[in-house]
GROMACS .gro file of C-alpha atoms in nm:
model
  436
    1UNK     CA    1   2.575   7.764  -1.498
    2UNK     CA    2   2.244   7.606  -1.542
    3UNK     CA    3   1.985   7.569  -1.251
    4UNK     CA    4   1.843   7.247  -1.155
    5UNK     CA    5   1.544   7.194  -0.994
    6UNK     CA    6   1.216   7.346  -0.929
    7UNK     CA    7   1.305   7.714  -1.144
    8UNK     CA    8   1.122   7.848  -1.407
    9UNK     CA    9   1.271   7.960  -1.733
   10UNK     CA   10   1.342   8.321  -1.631
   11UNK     CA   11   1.481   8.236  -1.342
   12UNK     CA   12   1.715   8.034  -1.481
   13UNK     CA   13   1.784   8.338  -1.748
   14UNK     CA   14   1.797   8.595  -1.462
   15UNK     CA   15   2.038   8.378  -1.279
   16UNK     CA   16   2.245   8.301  -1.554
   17UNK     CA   17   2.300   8.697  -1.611
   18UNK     CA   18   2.319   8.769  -1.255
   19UNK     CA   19   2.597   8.509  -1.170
   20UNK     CA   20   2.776   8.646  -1.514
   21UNK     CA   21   2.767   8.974  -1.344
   22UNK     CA   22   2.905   8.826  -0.970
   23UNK     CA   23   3.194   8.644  -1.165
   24UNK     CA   24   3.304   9.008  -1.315
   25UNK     CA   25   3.236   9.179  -1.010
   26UNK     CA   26   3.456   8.939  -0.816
   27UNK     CA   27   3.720   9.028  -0.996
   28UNK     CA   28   3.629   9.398  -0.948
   29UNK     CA   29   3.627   9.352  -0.552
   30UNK     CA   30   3.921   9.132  -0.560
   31UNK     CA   31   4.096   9.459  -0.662
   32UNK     CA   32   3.897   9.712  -0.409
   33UNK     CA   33   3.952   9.454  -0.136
   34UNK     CA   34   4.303   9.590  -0.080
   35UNK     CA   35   4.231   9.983  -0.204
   36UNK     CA   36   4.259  10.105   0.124
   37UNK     CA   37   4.569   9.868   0.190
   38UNK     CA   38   4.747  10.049  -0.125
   39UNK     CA   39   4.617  10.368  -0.066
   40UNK     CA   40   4.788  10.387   0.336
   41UNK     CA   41   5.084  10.198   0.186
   42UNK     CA   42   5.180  10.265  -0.167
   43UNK     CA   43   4.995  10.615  -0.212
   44UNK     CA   44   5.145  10.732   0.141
   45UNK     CA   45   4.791  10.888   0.215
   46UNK     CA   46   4.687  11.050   0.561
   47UNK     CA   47   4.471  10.887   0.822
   48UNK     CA   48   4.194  11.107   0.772
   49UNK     CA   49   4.237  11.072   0.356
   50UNK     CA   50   4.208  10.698   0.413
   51UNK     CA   51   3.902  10.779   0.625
   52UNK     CA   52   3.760  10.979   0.380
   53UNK     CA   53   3.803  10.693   0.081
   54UNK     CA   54   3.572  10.473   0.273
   55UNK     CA   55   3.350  10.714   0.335
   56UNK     CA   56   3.310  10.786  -0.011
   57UNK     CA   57   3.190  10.454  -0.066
   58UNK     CA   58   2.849  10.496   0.178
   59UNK     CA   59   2.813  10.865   0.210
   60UNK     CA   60   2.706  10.885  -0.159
   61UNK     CA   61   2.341  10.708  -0.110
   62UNK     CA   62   2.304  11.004   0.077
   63UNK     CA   63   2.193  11.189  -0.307
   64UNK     CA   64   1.914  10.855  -0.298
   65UNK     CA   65   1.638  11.083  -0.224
   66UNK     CA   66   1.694  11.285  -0.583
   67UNK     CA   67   1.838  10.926  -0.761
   68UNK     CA   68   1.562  10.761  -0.629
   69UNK     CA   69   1.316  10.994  -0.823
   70UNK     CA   70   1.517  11.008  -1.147
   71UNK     CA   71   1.489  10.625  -1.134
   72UNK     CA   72   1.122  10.610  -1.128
   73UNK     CA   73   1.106  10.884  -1.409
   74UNK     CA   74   1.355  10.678  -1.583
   75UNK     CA   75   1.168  10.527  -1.924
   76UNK     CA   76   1.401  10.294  -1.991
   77UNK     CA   77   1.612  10.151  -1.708
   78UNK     CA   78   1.857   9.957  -1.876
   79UNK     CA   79   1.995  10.223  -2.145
   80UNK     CA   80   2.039  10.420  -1.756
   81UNK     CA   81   2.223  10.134  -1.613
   82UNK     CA   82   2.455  10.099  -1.914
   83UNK     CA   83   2.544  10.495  -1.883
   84UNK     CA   84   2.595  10.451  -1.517
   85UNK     CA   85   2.834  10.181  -1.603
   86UNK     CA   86   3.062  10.413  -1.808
   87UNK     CA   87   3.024  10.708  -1.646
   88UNK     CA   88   3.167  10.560  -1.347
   89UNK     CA   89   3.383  10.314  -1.417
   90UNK     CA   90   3.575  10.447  -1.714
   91UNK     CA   91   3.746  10.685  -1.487
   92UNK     CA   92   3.924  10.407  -1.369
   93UNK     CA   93   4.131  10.401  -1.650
   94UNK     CA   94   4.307  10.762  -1.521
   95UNK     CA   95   4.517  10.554  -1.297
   96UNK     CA   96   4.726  10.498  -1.564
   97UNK     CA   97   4.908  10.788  -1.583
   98UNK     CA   98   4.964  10.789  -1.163
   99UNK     CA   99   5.391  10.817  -1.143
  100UNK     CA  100   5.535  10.481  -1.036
  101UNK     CA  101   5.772  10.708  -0.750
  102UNK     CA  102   5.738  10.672  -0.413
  103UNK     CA  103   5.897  11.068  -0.406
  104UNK     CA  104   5.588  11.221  -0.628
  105UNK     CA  105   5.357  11.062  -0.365
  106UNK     CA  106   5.501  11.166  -0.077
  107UNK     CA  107   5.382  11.445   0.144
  108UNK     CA  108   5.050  11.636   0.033
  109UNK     CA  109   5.048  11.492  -0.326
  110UNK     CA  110   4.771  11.593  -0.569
  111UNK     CA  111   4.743  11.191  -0.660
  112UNK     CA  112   4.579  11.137  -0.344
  113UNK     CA  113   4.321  11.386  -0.426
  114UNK     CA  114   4.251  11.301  -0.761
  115UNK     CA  115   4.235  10.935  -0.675
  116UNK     CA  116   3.975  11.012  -0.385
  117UNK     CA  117   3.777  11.187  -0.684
  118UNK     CA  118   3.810  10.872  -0.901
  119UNK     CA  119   3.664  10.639  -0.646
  120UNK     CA  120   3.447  10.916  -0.556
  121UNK     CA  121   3.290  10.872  -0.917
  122UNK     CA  122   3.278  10.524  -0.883
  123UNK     CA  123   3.098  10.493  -0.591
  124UNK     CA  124   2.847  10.773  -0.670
  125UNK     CA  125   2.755  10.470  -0.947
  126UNK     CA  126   2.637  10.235  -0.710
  127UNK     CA  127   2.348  10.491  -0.585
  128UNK     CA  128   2.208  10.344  -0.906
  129UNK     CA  129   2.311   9.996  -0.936
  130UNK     CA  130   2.222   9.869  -0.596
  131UNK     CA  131   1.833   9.987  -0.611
  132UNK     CA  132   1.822   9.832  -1.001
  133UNK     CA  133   1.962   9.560  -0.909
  134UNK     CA  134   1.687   9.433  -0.584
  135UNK     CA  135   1.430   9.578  -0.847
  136UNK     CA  136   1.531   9.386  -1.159
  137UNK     CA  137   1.557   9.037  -0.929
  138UNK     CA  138   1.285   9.093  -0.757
  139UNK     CA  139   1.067   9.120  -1.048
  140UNK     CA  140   1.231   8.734  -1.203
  141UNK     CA  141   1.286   8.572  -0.881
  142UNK     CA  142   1.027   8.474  -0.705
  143UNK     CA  143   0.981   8.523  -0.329
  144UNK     CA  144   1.082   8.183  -0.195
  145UNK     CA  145   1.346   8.108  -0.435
  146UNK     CA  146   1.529   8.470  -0.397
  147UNK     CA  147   1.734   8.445  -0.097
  148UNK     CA  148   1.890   8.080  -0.193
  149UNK     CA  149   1.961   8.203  -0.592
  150UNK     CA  150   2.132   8.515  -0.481
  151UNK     CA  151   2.304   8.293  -0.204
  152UNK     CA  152   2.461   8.102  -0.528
  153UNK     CA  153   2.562   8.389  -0.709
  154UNK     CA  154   2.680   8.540  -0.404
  155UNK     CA  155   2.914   8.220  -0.307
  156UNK     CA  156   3.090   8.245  -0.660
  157UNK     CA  157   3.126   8.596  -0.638
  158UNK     CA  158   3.304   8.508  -0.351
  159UNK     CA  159   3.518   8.277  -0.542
  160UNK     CA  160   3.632   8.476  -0.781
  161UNK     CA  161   3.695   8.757  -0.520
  162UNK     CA  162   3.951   8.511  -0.337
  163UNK     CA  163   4.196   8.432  -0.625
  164UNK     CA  164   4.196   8.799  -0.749
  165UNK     CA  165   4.259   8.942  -0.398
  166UNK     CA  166   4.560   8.651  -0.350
  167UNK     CA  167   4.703   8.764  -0.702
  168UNK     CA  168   4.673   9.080  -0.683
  169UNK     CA  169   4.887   9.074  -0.303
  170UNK     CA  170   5.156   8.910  -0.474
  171UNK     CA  171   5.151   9.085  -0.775
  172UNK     CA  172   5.170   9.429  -0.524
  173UNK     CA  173   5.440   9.274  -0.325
  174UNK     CA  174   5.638   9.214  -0.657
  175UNK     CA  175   5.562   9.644  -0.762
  176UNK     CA  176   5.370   9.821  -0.548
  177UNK     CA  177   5.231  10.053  -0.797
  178UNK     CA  178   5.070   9.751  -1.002
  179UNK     CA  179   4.734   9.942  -0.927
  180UNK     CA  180   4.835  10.170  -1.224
  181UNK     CA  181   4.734   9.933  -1.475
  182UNK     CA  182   4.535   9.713  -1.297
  183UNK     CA  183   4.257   9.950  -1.210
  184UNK     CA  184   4.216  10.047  -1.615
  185UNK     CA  185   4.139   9.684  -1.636
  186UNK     CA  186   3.899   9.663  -1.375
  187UNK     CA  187   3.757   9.990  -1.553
  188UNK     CA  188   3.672   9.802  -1.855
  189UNK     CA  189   3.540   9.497  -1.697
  190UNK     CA  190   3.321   9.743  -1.461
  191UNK     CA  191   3.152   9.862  -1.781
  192UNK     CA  192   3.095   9.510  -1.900
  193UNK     CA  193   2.934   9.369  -1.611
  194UNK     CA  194   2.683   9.641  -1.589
  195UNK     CA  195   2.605   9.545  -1.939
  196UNK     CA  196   2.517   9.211  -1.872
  197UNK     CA  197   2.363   9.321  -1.567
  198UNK     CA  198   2.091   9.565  -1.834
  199UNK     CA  199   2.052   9.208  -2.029
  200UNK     CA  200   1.779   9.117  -1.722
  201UNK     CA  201   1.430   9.127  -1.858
  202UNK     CA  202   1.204   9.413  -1.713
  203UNK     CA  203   0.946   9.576  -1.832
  204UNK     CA  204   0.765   9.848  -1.606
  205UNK     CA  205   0.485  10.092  -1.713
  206UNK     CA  206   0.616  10.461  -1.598
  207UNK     CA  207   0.346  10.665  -1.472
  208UNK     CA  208   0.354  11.013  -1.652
  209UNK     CA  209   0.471  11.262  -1.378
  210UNK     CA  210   0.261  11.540  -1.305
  211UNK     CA  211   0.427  11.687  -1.020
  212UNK     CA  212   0.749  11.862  -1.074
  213UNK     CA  213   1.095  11.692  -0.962
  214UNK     CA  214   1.114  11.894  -0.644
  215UNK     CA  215   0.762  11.850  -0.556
  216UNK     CA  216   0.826  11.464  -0.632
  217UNK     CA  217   1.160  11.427  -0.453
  218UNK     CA  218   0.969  11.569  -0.142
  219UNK     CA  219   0.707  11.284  -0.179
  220UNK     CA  220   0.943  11.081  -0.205
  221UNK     CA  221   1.102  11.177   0.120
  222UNK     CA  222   0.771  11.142   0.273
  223UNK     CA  223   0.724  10.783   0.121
  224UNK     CA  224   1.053  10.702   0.327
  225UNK     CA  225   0.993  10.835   0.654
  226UNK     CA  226   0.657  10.678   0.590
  227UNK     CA  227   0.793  10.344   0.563
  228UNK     CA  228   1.041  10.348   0.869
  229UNK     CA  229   0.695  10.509   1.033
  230UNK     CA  230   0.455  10.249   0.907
  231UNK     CA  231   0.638   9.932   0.938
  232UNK     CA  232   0.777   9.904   1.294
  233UNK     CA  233   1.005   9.555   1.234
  234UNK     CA  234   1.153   9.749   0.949
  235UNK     CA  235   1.201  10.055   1.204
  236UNK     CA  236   1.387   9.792   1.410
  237UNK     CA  237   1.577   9.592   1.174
  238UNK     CA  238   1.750   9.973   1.067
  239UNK     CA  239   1.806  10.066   1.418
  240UNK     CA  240   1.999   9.760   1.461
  241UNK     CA  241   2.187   9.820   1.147
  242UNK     CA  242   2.237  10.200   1.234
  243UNK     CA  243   2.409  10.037   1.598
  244UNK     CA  244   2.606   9.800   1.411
  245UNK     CA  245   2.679  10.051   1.115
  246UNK     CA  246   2.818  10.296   1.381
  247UNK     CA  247   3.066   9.996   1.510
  248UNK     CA  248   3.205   9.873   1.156
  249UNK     CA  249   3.272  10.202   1.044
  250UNK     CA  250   3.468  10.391   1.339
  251UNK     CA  251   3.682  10.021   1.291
  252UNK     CA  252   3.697   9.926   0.917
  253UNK     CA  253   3.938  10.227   0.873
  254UNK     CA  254   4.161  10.165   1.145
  255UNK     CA  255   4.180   9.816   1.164
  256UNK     CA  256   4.353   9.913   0.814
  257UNK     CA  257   4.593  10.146   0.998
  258UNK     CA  258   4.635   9.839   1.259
  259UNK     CA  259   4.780   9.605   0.984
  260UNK     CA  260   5.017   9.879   0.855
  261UNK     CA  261   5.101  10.096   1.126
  262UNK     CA  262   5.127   9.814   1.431
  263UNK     CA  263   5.166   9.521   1.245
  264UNK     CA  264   5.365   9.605   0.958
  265UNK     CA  265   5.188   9.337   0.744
  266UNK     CA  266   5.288   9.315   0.362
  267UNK     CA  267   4.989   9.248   0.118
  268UNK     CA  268   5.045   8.873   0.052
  269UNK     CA  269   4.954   8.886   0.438
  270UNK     CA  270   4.660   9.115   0.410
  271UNK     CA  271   4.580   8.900   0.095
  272UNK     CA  272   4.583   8.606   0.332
  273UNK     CA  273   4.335   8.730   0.609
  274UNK     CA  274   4.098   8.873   0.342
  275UNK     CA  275   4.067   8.546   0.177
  276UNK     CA  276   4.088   8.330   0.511
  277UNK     CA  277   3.722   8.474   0.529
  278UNK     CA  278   3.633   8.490   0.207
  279UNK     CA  279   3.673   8.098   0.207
  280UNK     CA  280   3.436   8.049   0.518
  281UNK     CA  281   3.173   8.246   0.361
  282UNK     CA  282   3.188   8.093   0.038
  283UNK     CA  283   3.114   7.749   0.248
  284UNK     CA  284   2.849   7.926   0.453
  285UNK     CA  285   2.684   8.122   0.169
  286UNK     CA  286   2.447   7.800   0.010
  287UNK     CA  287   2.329   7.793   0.348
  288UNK     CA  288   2.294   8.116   0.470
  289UNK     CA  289   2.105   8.216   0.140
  290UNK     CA  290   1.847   7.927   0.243
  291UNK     CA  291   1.835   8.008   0.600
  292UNK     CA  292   1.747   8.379   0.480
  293UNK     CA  293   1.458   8.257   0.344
  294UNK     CA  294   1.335   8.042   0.621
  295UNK     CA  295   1.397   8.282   0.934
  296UNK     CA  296   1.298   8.633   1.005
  297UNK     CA  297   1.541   8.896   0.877
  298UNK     CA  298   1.634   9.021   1.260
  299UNK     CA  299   1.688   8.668   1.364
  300UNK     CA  300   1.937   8.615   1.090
  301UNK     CA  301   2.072   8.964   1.215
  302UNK     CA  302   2.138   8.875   1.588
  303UNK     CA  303   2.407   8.643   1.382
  304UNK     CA  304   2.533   8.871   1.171
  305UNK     CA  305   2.602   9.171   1.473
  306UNK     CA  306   2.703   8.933   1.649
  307UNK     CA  307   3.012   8.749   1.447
  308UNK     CA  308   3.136   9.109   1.400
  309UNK     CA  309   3.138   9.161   1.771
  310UNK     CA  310   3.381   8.862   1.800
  311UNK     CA  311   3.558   9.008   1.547
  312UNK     CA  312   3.665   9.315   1.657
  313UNK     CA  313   3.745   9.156   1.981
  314UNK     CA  314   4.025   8.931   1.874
  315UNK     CA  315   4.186   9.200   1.617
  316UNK     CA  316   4.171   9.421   1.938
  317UNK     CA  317   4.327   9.120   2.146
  318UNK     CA  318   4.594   9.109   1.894
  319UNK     CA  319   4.778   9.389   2.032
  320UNK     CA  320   4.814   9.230   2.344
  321UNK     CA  321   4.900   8.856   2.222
  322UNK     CA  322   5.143   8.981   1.890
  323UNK     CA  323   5.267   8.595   1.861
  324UNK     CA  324   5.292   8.514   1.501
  325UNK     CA  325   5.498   8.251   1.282
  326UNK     CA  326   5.616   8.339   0.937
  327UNK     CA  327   5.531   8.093   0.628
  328UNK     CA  328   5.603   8.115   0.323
  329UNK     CA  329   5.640   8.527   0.344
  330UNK     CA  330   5.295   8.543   0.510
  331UNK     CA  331   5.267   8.665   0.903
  332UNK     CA  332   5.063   8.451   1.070
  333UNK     CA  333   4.887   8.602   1.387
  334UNK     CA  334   4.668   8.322   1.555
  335UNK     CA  335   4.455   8.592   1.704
  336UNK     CA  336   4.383   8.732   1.378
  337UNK     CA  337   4.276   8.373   1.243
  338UNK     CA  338   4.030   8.324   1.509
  339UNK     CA  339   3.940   8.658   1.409
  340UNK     CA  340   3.888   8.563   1.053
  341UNK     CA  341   3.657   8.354   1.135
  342UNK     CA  342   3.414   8.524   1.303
  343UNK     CA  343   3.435   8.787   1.037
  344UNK     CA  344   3.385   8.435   0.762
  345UNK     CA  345   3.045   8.410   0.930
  346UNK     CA  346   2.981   8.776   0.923
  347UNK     CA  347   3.033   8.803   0.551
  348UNK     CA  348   2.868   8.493   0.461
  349UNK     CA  349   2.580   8.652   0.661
  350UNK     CA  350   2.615   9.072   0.595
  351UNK     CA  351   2.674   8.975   0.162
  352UNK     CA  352   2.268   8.867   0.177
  353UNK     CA  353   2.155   9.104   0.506
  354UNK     CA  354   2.268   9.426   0.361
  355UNK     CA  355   2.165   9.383  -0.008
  356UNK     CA  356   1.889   9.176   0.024
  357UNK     CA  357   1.770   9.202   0.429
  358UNK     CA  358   1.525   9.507   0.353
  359UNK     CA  359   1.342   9.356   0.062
  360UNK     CA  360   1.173   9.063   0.281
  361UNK     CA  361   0.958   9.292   0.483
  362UNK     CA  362   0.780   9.454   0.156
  363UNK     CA  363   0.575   9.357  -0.125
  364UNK     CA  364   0.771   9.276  -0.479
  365UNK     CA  365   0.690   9.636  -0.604
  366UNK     CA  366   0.834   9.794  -0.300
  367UNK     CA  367   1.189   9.663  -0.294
  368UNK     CA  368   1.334   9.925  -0.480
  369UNK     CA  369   1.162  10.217  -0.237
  370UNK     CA  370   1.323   9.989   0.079
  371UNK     CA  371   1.692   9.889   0.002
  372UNK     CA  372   1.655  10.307  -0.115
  373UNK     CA  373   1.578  10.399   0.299
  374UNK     CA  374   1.852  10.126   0.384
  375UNK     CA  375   2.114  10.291   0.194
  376UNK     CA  376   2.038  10.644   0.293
  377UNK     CA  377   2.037  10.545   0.637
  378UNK     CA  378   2.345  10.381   0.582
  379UNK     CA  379   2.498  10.699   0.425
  380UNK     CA  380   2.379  10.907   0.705
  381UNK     CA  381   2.588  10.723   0.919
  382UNK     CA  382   2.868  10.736   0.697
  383UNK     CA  383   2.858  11.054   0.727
  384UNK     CA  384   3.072  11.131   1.076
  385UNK     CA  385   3.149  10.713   1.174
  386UNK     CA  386   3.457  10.699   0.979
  387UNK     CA  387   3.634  11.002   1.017
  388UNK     CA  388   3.507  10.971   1.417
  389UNK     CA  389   3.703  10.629   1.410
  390UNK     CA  390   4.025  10.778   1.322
  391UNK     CA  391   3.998  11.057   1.568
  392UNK     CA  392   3.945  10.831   1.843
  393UNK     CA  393   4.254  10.634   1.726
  394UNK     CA  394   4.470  10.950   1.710
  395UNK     CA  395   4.319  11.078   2.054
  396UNK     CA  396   4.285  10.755   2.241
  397UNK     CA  397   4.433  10.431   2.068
  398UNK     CA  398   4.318  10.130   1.923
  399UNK     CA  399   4.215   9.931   2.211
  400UNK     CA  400   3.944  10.227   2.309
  401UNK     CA  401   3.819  10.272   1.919
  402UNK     CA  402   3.778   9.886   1.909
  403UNK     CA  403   3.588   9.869   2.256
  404UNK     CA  404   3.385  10.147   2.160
  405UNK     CA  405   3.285   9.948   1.856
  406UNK     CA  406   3.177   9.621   2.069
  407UNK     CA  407   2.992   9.799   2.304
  408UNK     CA  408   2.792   9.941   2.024
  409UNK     CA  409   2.749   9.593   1.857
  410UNK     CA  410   2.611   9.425   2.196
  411UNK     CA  411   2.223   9.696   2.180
  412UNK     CA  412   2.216   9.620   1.838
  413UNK     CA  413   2.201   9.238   1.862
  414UNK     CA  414   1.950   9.303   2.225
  415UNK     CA  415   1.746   9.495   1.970
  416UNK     CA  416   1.691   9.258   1.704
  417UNK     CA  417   1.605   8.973   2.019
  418UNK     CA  418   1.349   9.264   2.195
  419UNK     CA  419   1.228   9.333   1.872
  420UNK     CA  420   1.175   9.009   1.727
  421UNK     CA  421   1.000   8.866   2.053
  422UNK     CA  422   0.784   9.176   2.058
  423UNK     CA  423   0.569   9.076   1.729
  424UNK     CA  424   0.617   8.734   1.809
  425UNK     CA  425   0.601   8.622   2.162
  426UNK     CA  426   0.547   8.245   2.118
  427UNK     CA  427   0.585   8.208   1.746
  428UNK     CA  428   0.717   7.826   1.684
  429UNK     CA  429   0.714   7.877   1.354
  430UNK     CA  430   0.882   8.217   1.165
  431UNK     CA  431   0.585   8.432   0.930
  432UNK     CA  432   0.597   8.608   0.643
  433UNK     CA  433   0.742   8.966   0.621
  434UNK     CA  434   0.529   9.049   0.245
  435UNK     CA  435   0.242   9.184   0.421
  436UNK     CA  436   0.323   9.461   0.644
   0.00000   0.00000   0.00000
């Protein structure tokens, strides 16, 4: 795709290697959409395992404050982001030799072990990605012109992510251990896109360390805790997102457990709902990306908390109002429609917040230190929200896990109003977040 417009020539190259990357990766999280799906389903795993799989996928930012280092040391960033890429997504390919028998994965099977520690791997590769990938865009993008081009890339992604989750539904429905050679594909696509993602010009002068790594690492913790101290809108904009953090993750995991163990849904029918949304927020993305760019970051939040508030509130209402229509082998719930599109305007809005969010309240230089306290934070979290969501399922039911979850979402959203007014009490027009 070439850019039209007012882009300069690297941005045009950057974009062209980014949105190469976001059609791959759609392909990759067309397939992970429905992991925990197949994992509850066609694995037979526990509750708690299926708990524990998302978890992996946050908890491992957690190591950021040693990765975070070893980037910075790092003399040549892109021969690290091409080892990341096989590292940790050629394990992948294991699932190849998983038994297609429903009796071998019964019970306390070793599979669902081994295939936590796969996708354990494969997260633990993202600890690097995600903070190379704000720093290598940062540096090619510039300021005004960064939220709408990864908007673009994001909206395709999104594209792509729609007819691979639909496909790969069907093509589940069909054998329910299709995972076992789809995932060695995805394995070898993984490694590619990280490839192209290393293309991205950059060119950084490392500093000769003369610290040691511990002594550095410590700094570095400092430099953190510095931030969150130093820049009080940033200090609010992750409070908000530790509140709203707390409520998707005690529900992402049972709302899973919702769909299989109370609705009985097949995954054409999970297929449907995931890309129900996934079509919103490839409408909304264009203009999310630009509004990004236009409004402060917690304004753009109040939207984002918000849509998932409304969310969880019509899955929950679900229960209560199980009316649904079969078409065409696909359960159709028109609670969990309205649903779907709340949550269309909550990814549409969360796919830029999360990756991107942190990055407008620092200087160029400094993205890679900020989306590096955003992810820890949101492994810290990670760390207990999951598993906690499952408990309170097993101890109390659905309808209290969910209500917990929307009464944490409605501080979160007062937050980002309180905190927004606070620095600007009569503001008519929205300032600039470079120059904290």
């Amino acid at each position: 795709m070439i850019l039209k417009g007012e882009f300069t020539g690297e941005e045009k190259r950057t974009f062209n290697l980014h949105l190469g990357y976001s059609v791959i990766e759609g392909i990759i999280l067309g397939v992970l959409a429905l992991n925990e799906f197949v994992f509850i389903k066609s694995l037979q795993g526990t509750n708690y395992q299926l708990g524990i799989l998302f978890q992996f996928s946050m908890v491992v930012f957690l190591f950021l404050f040693f990765i975070n280092e070893f980037i910075k040391r790092s003399n040549n960033k892109k021969r690290l982001l091409r080892f990341t890429g096989i590292a940790t997504r050629g394990p992948l390919f294991l699932l190849l030799f998983f038994p297609a028998s429903d009796q071998a994965l019964s019970g306390t099977s070793v599979y669902h072990y081994l295939f936590l520690l796969i996708f354990l791997v494969y997260y633990f590769g993202n600890t690097v990605i995600y903070p190379l990938i704000n720093l290598f865009l940062k540096k090619n993008y510039r300021h005004e012109k960064f939220g709408s081009l990864y908007g673009y890339a994001t909206s395709v992604n999104k594209v792509v992510m729609l007819f691979a989750t639909f496909l790969y539904g069907i093509l589940l429905d069909m054998d329910h251990h299709a995972y076992r050679y789809v995932f060695p594909f995805a394995a070898v696509l993984g490694v590619i896109s990280v490839f192209l993602l290393s293309l991205i010009h950059f060119e950084e002068a490392v500093k000769t360390r003369i610290k040691s790594f511990s002594e550095s690492v410590i700094n570095s913790t400092k430099t953190m805790v510095a931030i969150l101290r130093g820049n009080k809108p940033y200090l609010h904009f992750e409070g908000g997102f530790m509140l709203y953090g707390f409520s998707f993750m005690i529900t992402v995991t049972v709302i899973t457990i919702f769909f299989e163990r109370a609705l009985h849904l097949n995954y054409t029918s999970v297929a449907f709902y995931k890309n129900a949304y996934n079509i919103l927020a490839i409408v909304l993305l264009p203009f999310t990306g630009r509004l990004l760019g236009k409004i402060d970051p917690r304004q753009f939040a109040m939207i984002t908390f918000g849509s998932l508030l409304f969310f969880i509130l019509f899955v929950m209402l679900t229960e209560y109002y199980p009316v649904h229509y079969e078409v065409a082998g696909i359960e159709i719930y028109p609670m969990l429609m309205i649903a779907y599109l709340f949550y269309g305007v909550f990814a549409a809005t969360m796919a830029l917040l999360w990756f991107i969010g942190s990055a407008y309240f620092c200087k160029p230089e400094e993205a890679g230190d900020y989306q590096s306290v955003h992810l820890f934070l949101t492994a810290g979290r990670a760390l207990f929200a999951p598993l906690l969501g499952v408990f309170f399922y097993e101890m109390a039911g659905f309808t209290f896990t969910f209500s917990l979850a929307i009464v944490s979402l409605l501080p979160a959203v007062m937050l980002m109003i309180w905190s927004y007014k606070r620095d600007h009490p009569s503001a008519s027009k929205t300032p600039k977040l470079t120059d904290q």
